[in-house]
PDB file of C-alpha atoms in Angstrom:
ATOM      1  CA  MET M 928     -21.001 -10.030  -1.233  1.00  0.00           C
ATOM      2  CA  THR M 929     -21.776  -8.973  -4.793  1.00  0.00           C
ATOM      3  CA  PHE M 930     -19.061  -8.808  -7.427  1.00  0.00           C
ATOM      4  CA  GLN M 931     -19.466  -6.813 -10.628  1.00  0.00           C
ATOM      5  CA  MET M 932     -16.412  -7.328 -12.764  1.00  0.00           C
ATOM      6  CA  ILE M 933     -15.573  -6.156 -16.242  1.00  0.00           C
ATOM      7  CA  GLN M 934     -12.386  -7.495 -17.759  1.00  0.00           C
ATOM      8  CA  LYS M 935     -10.695  -6.198 -20.855  1.00  0.00           C
ATOM      9  CA  VAL M 936      -7.643  -8.273 -21.584  1.00  0.00           C
ATOM     10  CA  ARG M 937      -5.095  -8.308 -24.396  1.00  0.00           C
ATOM     11  CA  PHE M 938      -2.321 -10.832 -24.030  1.00  0.00           C
ATOM     12  CA  ALA M 939       1.185  -9.821 -25.081  1.00  0.00           C
ATOM     13  CA  GLY M 940       3.487 -12.704 -24.265  1.00  0.00           C
ATOM     14  CA  TRP M 941       3.024 -13.366 -20.555  1.00  0.00           C
ATOM     15  CA  LEU M 942       1.785  -9.889 -19.688  1.00  0.00           C
ATOM     16  CA  THR M 943      -1.770  -8.696 -19.427  1.00  0.00           C
ATOM     17  CA  ASP M 944      -2.130  -5.272 -21.036  1.00  0.00           C
ATOM     18  CA  ALA M 945      -4.992  -4.091 -18.875  1.00  0.00           C
ATOM     19  CA  ILE M 946      -7.474  -5.424 -16.401  1.00  0.00           C
ATOM     20  CA  MET M 947     -10.198  -3.096 -15.260  1.00  0.00           C
ATOM     21  CA  ALA M 948     -12.490  -4.126 -12.464  1.00  0.00           C
ATOM     22  CA  GLN M 949     -15.123  -2.616 -10.261  1.00  0.00           C
ATOM     23  CA  MET M 950     -16.177  -4.345  -7.093  1.00  0.00           C
ATOM     24  CA  VAL M 951     -19.172  -3.355  -5.065  1.00  0.00           C
ATOM     25  CA  LEU M 952     -19.484  -4.869  -1.617  1.00  0.00           C
ATOM     26  CA  THR M 953     -22.824  -4.792   0.074  1.00  0.00           C
ATOM     27  CA  GLY M 954     -23.932  -5.974   3.432  1.00  0.00           C
ATOM     28  CA  GLY M 955     -23.958  -4.354   6.824  1.00  0.00           C
ATOM     29  CA  GLY M 956     -24.354  -0.945   5.176  1.00  0.00           C
ATOM     30  CA  ARG M 957     -20.700  -1.036   4.072  1.00  0.00           C
ATOM     31  CA  GLU M 958     -19.479   0.002   0.656  1.00  0.00           C
ATOM     32  CA  MET M 959     -15.755   0.344   0.197  1.00  0.00           C
ATOM     33  CA  SER M 960     -13.221  -0.734  -2.346  1.00  0.00           C
ATOM     34  CA  VAL M 961      -9.483  -1.012  -2.264  1.00  0.00           C
ATOM     35  CA  ARG M 962      -6.687  -0.532  -4.745  1.00  0.00           C
ATOM     36  CA  PHE M 963      -3.479  -2.519  -5.099  1.00  0.00           C
ATOM     37  CA  ILE M 964      -0.381  -0.333  -5.474  1.00  0.00           C
ATOM     38  CA  PRO M 965       2.788  -1.753  -7.108  1.00  0.00           C
ATOM     39  CA  ILE M 966       6.377  -0.568  -6.600  1.00  0.00           C
ATOM     40  CA  PRO M 967       6.889   2.883  -8.194  1.00  0.00           C
ATOM     41  CA  SER M 968       8.130   2.928 -11.806  1.00  0.00           C
ATOM     42  CA  GLU M 969      10.998   5.293 -10.935  1.00  0.00           C
ATOM     43  CA  ASP M 970      12.506   2.644  -8.640  1.00  0.00           C
ATOM     44  CA  VAL M 971      12.082  -0.172 -11.150  1.00  0.00           C
ATOM     45  CA  ILE M 972      13.501   1.812 -14.073  1.00  0.00           C
ATOM     46  CA  GLY M 973      16.530   2.646 -11.932  1.00  0.00           C
ATOM     47  CA  TRP M 974      17.139  -1.004 -11.035  1.00  0.00           C
ATOM     48  CA  GLN M 975      16.685  -2.075 -14.657  1.00  0.00           C
ATOM     49  CA  ALA M 976      19.304   0.529 -15.646  1.00  0.00           C
ATOM     50  CA  GLY M 977      21.817  -0.900 -13.152  1.00  0.00           C
ATOM     51  CA  GLY M 978      20.935   1.219 -10.112  1.00  0.00           C
ATOM     52  CA  VAL M 979      21.356  -0.051  -6.576  1.00  0.00           C
ATOM     53  CA  ASP M 980      18.786  -1.571  -4.230  1.00  0.00           C
ATOM     54  CA  SER M 981      17.877  -0.638  -0.638  1.00  0.00           C
ATOM     55  CA  TYR M 982      21.217  -2.037   0.579  1.00  0.00           C
ATOM     56  CA  GLY M 983      23.246  -0.110  -2.020  1.00  0.00           C
ATOM     57  CA  LEU M 984      23.916  -3.251  -4.073  1.00  0.00           C
ATOM     58  CA  PRO M 985      23.211  -3.933  -7.751  1.00  0.00           C
ATOM     59  CA  ALA M 986      20.341  -6.317  -8.470  1.00  0.00           C
ATOM     60  CA  LYS M 987      21.129  -9.928  -9.438  1.00  0.00           C
ATOM     61  CA  GLN M 988      19.711 -11.128 -12.735  1.00  0.00           C
ATOM     62  CA  LYS M 989      18.135 -14.578 -12.938  1.00  0.00           C
ATOM     63  CA  ILE M 990      16.024 -16.532 -15.427  1.00  0.00           C
ATOM     64  CA  SER M 991      12.517 -17.500 -14.365  1.00  0.00           C
ATOM     65  CA  ASP M 992      11.541 -21.152 -14.195  1.00  0.00           C
ATOM     66  CA  GLY M 993       7.943 -19.957 -14.528  1.00  0.00           C
ATOM     67  CA  ASP M 994       7.042 -20.632 -10.905  1.00  0.00           C
ATOM     68  CA  GLY M 995       7.378 -18.300  -7.951  1.00  0.00           C
ATOM     69  CA  ALA M 996       8.776 -15.092  -9.450  1.00  0.00           C
ATOM     70  CA  PRO M 997       6.091 -12.407  -9.073  1.00  0.00           C
ATOM     71  CA  CYS M 998       6.980  -8.983 -10.506  1.00  0.00           C
ATOM     72  CA  ARG M 999       6.183  -6.267  -7.951  1.00  0.00           C
ATOM     73  CA  HIS M1000       5.822  -3.662 -10.727  1.00  0.00           C
ATOM     74  CA  CYS M1001       3.378  -5.139 -13.261  1.00  0.00           C
ATOM     75  CA  LEU M1002       1.929  -7.481 -10.582  1.00  0.00           C
ATOM     76  CA  GLU M1003       2.123 -10.401 -13.027  1.00  0.00           C
ATOM     77  CA  ASN M1004       4.107 -13.588 -12.645  1.00  0.00           C
ATOM     78  CA  ILE M1005       7.361 -13.561 -14.617  1.00  0.00           C
ATOM     79  CA  GLY M1006       7.129 -16.022 -17.490  1.00  0.00           C
ATOM     80  CA  LYS M1007       9.289 -19.112 -17.870  1.00  0.00           C
ATOM     81  CA  GLY M1008      12.593 -18.252 -19.525  1.00  0.00           C
ATOM     82  CA  ASP M1009      12.223 -14.502 -18.921  1.00  0.00           C
ATOM     83  CA  PRO M1010      15.029 -12.633 -17.148  1.00  0.00           C
ATOM     84  CA  TYR M1011      14.236 -10.909 -13.860  1.00  0.00           C
ATOM     85  CA  LEU M1012      16.024  -8.969 -11.152  1.00  0.00           C
ATOM     86  CA  VAL M1013      16.327  -9.998  -7.494  1.00  0.00           C
ATOM     87  CA  LEU M1014      16.985  -7.085  -5.154  1.00  0.00           C
ATOM     88  CA  ALA M1015      16.544  -5.835  -1.607  1.00  0.00           C
ATOM     89  CA  HIS M1016      13.510  -3.571  -1.361  1.00  0.00           C
ATOM     90  CA  ARG M1017      12.311  -1.499   1.584  1.00  0.00           C
ATOM     91  CA  PRO M1018       8.748  -0.289   0.809  1.00  0.00           C
ATOM     92  CA  PHE M1019       8.919   2.596   3.284  1.00  0.00           C
ATOM     93  CA  SER M1020       9.865   6.269   2.939  1.00  0.00           C
ATOM     94  CA  GLY M1021      12.807   6.057   5.348  1.00  0.00           C
ATOM     95  CA  LEU M1022      14.661   4.102   7.987  1.00  0.00           C
ATOM     96  CA  HIS M1023      12.853   3.359  11.231  1.00  0.00           C
ATOM     97  CA  ALA M1024      12.032   0.458  13.513  1.00  0.00           C
ATOM     98  CA  TYR M1025       9.159  -0.794  11.321  1.00  0.00           C
ATOM     99  CA  ALA M1026      10.910  -0.441   7.942  1.00  0.00           C
ATOM    100  CA  GLU M1027      11.385  -4.054   6.878  1.00  0.00           C
ATOM    101  CA  THR M1028      13.674  -4.834   3.938  1.00  0.00           C
ATOM    102  CA  GLY M1029      13.391  -8.022   1.941  1.00  0.00           C
ATOM    103  CA  PRO M1030      13.856  -9.649  -1.432  1.00  0.00           C
ATOM    104  CA  SER M1031      11.720  -8.521  -4.355  1.00  0.00           C
ATOM    105  CA  PHE M1032      11.530  -9.525  -7.998  1.00  0.00           C
ATOM    106  CA  VAL M1033      10.931  -7.316 -11.041  1.00  0.00           C
ATOM    107  CA  HIS M1034      11.235  -7.973 -14.770  1.00  0.00           C
ATOM    108  CA  ALA M1035      14.761  -7.292 -16.057  1.00  0.00           C
ATOM    109  CA  ALA M1036      13.261  -5.580 -19.115  1.00  0.00           C
ATOM    110  CA  ALA M1037      10.708  -2.783 -19.073  1.00  0.00           C
ATOM    111  CA  CYS M1038       7.216  -3.774 -18.012  1.00  0.00           C
ATOM    112  CA  ARG M1039       4.105  -1.669 -17.649  1.00  0.00           C
ATOM    113  CA  ARG M1040       3.208  -0.639 -14.084  1.00  0.00           C
ATOM    114  CA  ALA M1041      -0.026  -2.278 -12.968  1.00  0.00           C
ATOM    115  CA  ASP M1042      -3.073  -0.214 -12.195  1.00  0.00           C
ATOM    116  CA  PHE M1043      -5.495  -2.836 -10.981  1.00  0.00           C
ATOM    117  CA  GLY M1044      -7.851  -0.797  -8.903  1.00  0.00           C
ATOM    118  CA  ASP M1045      -9.627  -3.289  -6.695  1.00  0.00           C
ATOM    119  CA  ALA M1046      -9.091  -6.462  -8.746  1.00  0.00           C
ATOM    120  CA  LEU M1047      -6.877  -9.034  -7.064  1.00  0.00           C
ATOM    121  CA  PRO M1048      -3.571  -9.012  -9.033  1.00  0.00           C
ATOM    122  CA  ALA M1049      -2.267 -12.161 -10.738  1.00  0.00           C
ATOM    123  CA  ILE M1050       0.709 -12.436  -8.355  1.00  0.00           C
ATOM    124  CA  PHE M1051      -1.695 -13.495  -5.587  1.00  0.00           C
ATOM    125  CA  ASN M1052      -1.698 -17.182  -6.498  1.00  0.00           C
ATOM    126  CA  SER M1053      -0.721 -18.821  -3.194  1.00  0.00           C
ATOM    127  CA  ALA M1054      -3.205 -20.090  -0.621  1.00  0.00           C
ATOM    128  CA  SER M1055      -2.623 -17.333   1.932  1.00  0.00           C
ATOM    129  CA  TYR M1056      -0.938 -13.971   2.561  1.00  0.00           C
ATOM    130  CA  ILE M1057      -0.069 -11.683   5.446  1.00  0.00           C
ATOM    131  CA  LEU M1058      -1.959  -8.374   5.585  1.00  0.00           C
ATOM    132  CA  ARG M1059      -0.726  -5.734   8.031  1.00  0.00           C
ATOM    133  CA  GLY M1060      -1.979  -2.164   8.552  1.00  0.00           C
ATOM    134  CA  TYR M1061       0.283   0.865   9.024  1.00  0.00           C
ATOM    135  CA  ASP M1062      -0.469   4.441  10.091  1.00  0.00           C
ATOM    136  CA  ASP M1063       0.676   7.697   8.450  1.00  0.00           C
ATOM    137  CA  ASP M1064       4.031   7.426  10.266  1.00  0.00           C
ATOM    138  CA  GLU M1065       4.555   3.923   8.798  1.00  0.00           C
ATOM    139  CA  THR M1066       4.132   2.331  12.223  1.00  0.00           C
ATOM    140  CA  ILE M1067       2.311  -1.002  12.460  1.00  0.00           C
ATOM    141  CA  VAL M1068      -1.254  -0.596  13.734  1.00  0.00           C
ATOM    142  CA  TYR M1069      -1.292  -3.480  16.180  1.00  0.00           C
ATOM    143  CA  GLY M1070      -4.226  -5.865  15.909  1.00  0.00           C
ATOM    144  CA  THR M1071      -4.434  -5.519  12.111  1.00  0.00           C
ATOM    145  CA  GLY M1072      -1.850  -8.112  11.086  1.00  0.00           C
ATOM    146  CA  GLY M1073      -2.590 -11.704  10.272  1.00  0.00           C
ATOM    147  CA  VAL M1074      -2.568 -14.518   7.755  1.00  0.00           C
ATOM    148  CA  VAL M1075      -5.510 -14.361   5.346  1.00  0.00           C
ATOM    149  CA  ASP M1076      -6.774 -16.896   2.815  1.00  0.00           C
ATOM    150  CA  ARG M1077      -6.408 -15.687  -0.769  1.00  0.00           C
ATOM    151  CA  ALA M1078     -10.196 -15.674  -1.275  1.00  0.00           C
ATOM    152  CA  ARG M1079     -10.623 -13.263   1.674  1.00  0.00           C
ATOM    153  CA  ILE M1080      -7.881 -10.716   0.877  1.00  0.00           C
ATOM    154  CA  ILE M1081     -10.166  -7.943  -0.387  1.00  0.00           C
ATOM    155  CA  ASP M1082     -12.721  -8.429   2.385  1.00  0.00           C
ATOM    156  CA  ARG M1083     -10.031  -8.444   5.094  1.00  0.00           C
ATOM    157  CA  ALA M1084      -8.281  -5.411   3.558  1.00  0.00           C
ATOM    158  CA  GLU M1085     -11.548  -3.482   3.645  1.00  0.00           C
ATOM    159  CA  THR M1086     -12.092  -4.444   7.270  1.00  0.00           C
ATOM    160  CA  ILE M1087      -8.578  -3.279   8.207  1.00  0.00           C
ATOM    161  CA  LEU M1088      -9.051  -0.007   6.310  1.00  0.00           C
ATOM    162  CA  GLU M1089     -12.259   0.724   8.236  1.00  0.00           C
ATOM    163  CA  ASN M1090      -9.931   1.551  11.133  1.00  0.00           C
ATOM    164  CA  PRO M1091      -9.278   5.320  10.783  1.00  0.00           C
ATOM    165  CA  ALA M1092      -5.770   4.876  12.240  1.00  0.00           C
ATOM    166  CA  VAL M1093      -4.758   2.737   9.229  1.00  0.00           C
ATOM    167  CA  ALA M1094      -3.317   4.673   6.279  1.00  0.00           C
ATOM    168  CA  PHE M1095      -2.300   1.659   4.161  1.00  0.00           C
ATOM    169  CA  ILE M1096      -1.723  -2.108   4.240  1.00  0.00           C
ATOM    170  CA  HIS M1097       1.200  -4.233   3.153  1.00  0.00           C
ATOM    171  CA  ALA M1098       0.397  -7.552   1.522  1.00  0.00           C
ATOM    172  CA  ARG M1099       3.180 -10.081   2.055  1.00  0.00           C
ATOM    173  CA  SER M1100       3.865 -13.725   1.352  1.00  0.00           C
ATOM    174  CA  ALA M1101       2.677 -15.923   4.220  1.00  0.00           C
ATOM    175  CA  GLN M1102       5.493 -18.390   3.493  1.00  0.00           C
ATOM    176  CA  ASN M1103       8.461 -16.008   3.160  1.00  0.00           C
ATOM    177  CA  ASN M1104       7.164 -12.610   4.380  1.00  0.00           C
ATOM    178  CA  CYS M1105       8.180 -10.986   1.051  1.00  0.00           C
ATOM    179  CA  PHE M1106       6.436  -7.699   0.238  1.00  0.00           C
ATOM    180  CA  HIS M1107       3.976  -8.051  -2.656  1.00  0.00           C
ATOM    181  CA  CYS M1108       2.254  -4.690  -2.848  1.00  0.00           C
ATOM    182  CA  ARG M1109       0.594  -1.918  -0.897  1.00  0.00           C
ATOM    183  CA  ILE M1110      -3.194  -1.773  -0.476  1.00  0.00           C
ATOM    184  CA  GLU M1111      -5.025   1.519   0.024  1.00  0.00           C
ATOM    185  CA  ARG M1112      -8.570   2.791   0.117  1.00  0.00           C
ATOM    186  CA  ALA M1113      -9.899   3.434  -3.386  1.00  0.00           C
ATOM    187  CA  GLY M1114     -10.015   7.087  -4.353  1.00  0.00           C
ATOM    188  CA  ILE M1115      -6.932   8.076  -2.349  1.00  0.00           C
TER     189      ILE M1115
END
């Protein structure tokens, strides 16, 4: 595997203004990259303005202790002492048998939506995660799910996305099954 990475970073408090990365994978004739997709801004802005979550309830505001509160919008960890919202989020277009709902965290104040391309976002700081492929109908593509070491997330995501039946992947916490973000083929 060959990594070519360019980082341009400006720190503003706890947030990274921009991280741009390009990753080229070689070997076995395969070249593919992925992109990490955060929760849509429209949803987050609504919650921050007092809107309701996937269960029709207002979000709860908490103060971060600096450990274990990853924002699903900017894909950064919420800094110690910063307020954040806890809410029920269902990262699917509608209700169906595969539409899991679970807790998610976002900054209580406005934060910039991440656009990380194929760089592993900062919220991936645990040892392992669950990756699971879904088709265009948001049905699990069986055989794609599993626990993956942090260092292998991009490689495993690319392998899953080689399956033409897979439209996207959900990355979830291996400890709590919480949705972190969606992973898609680059260029889609």
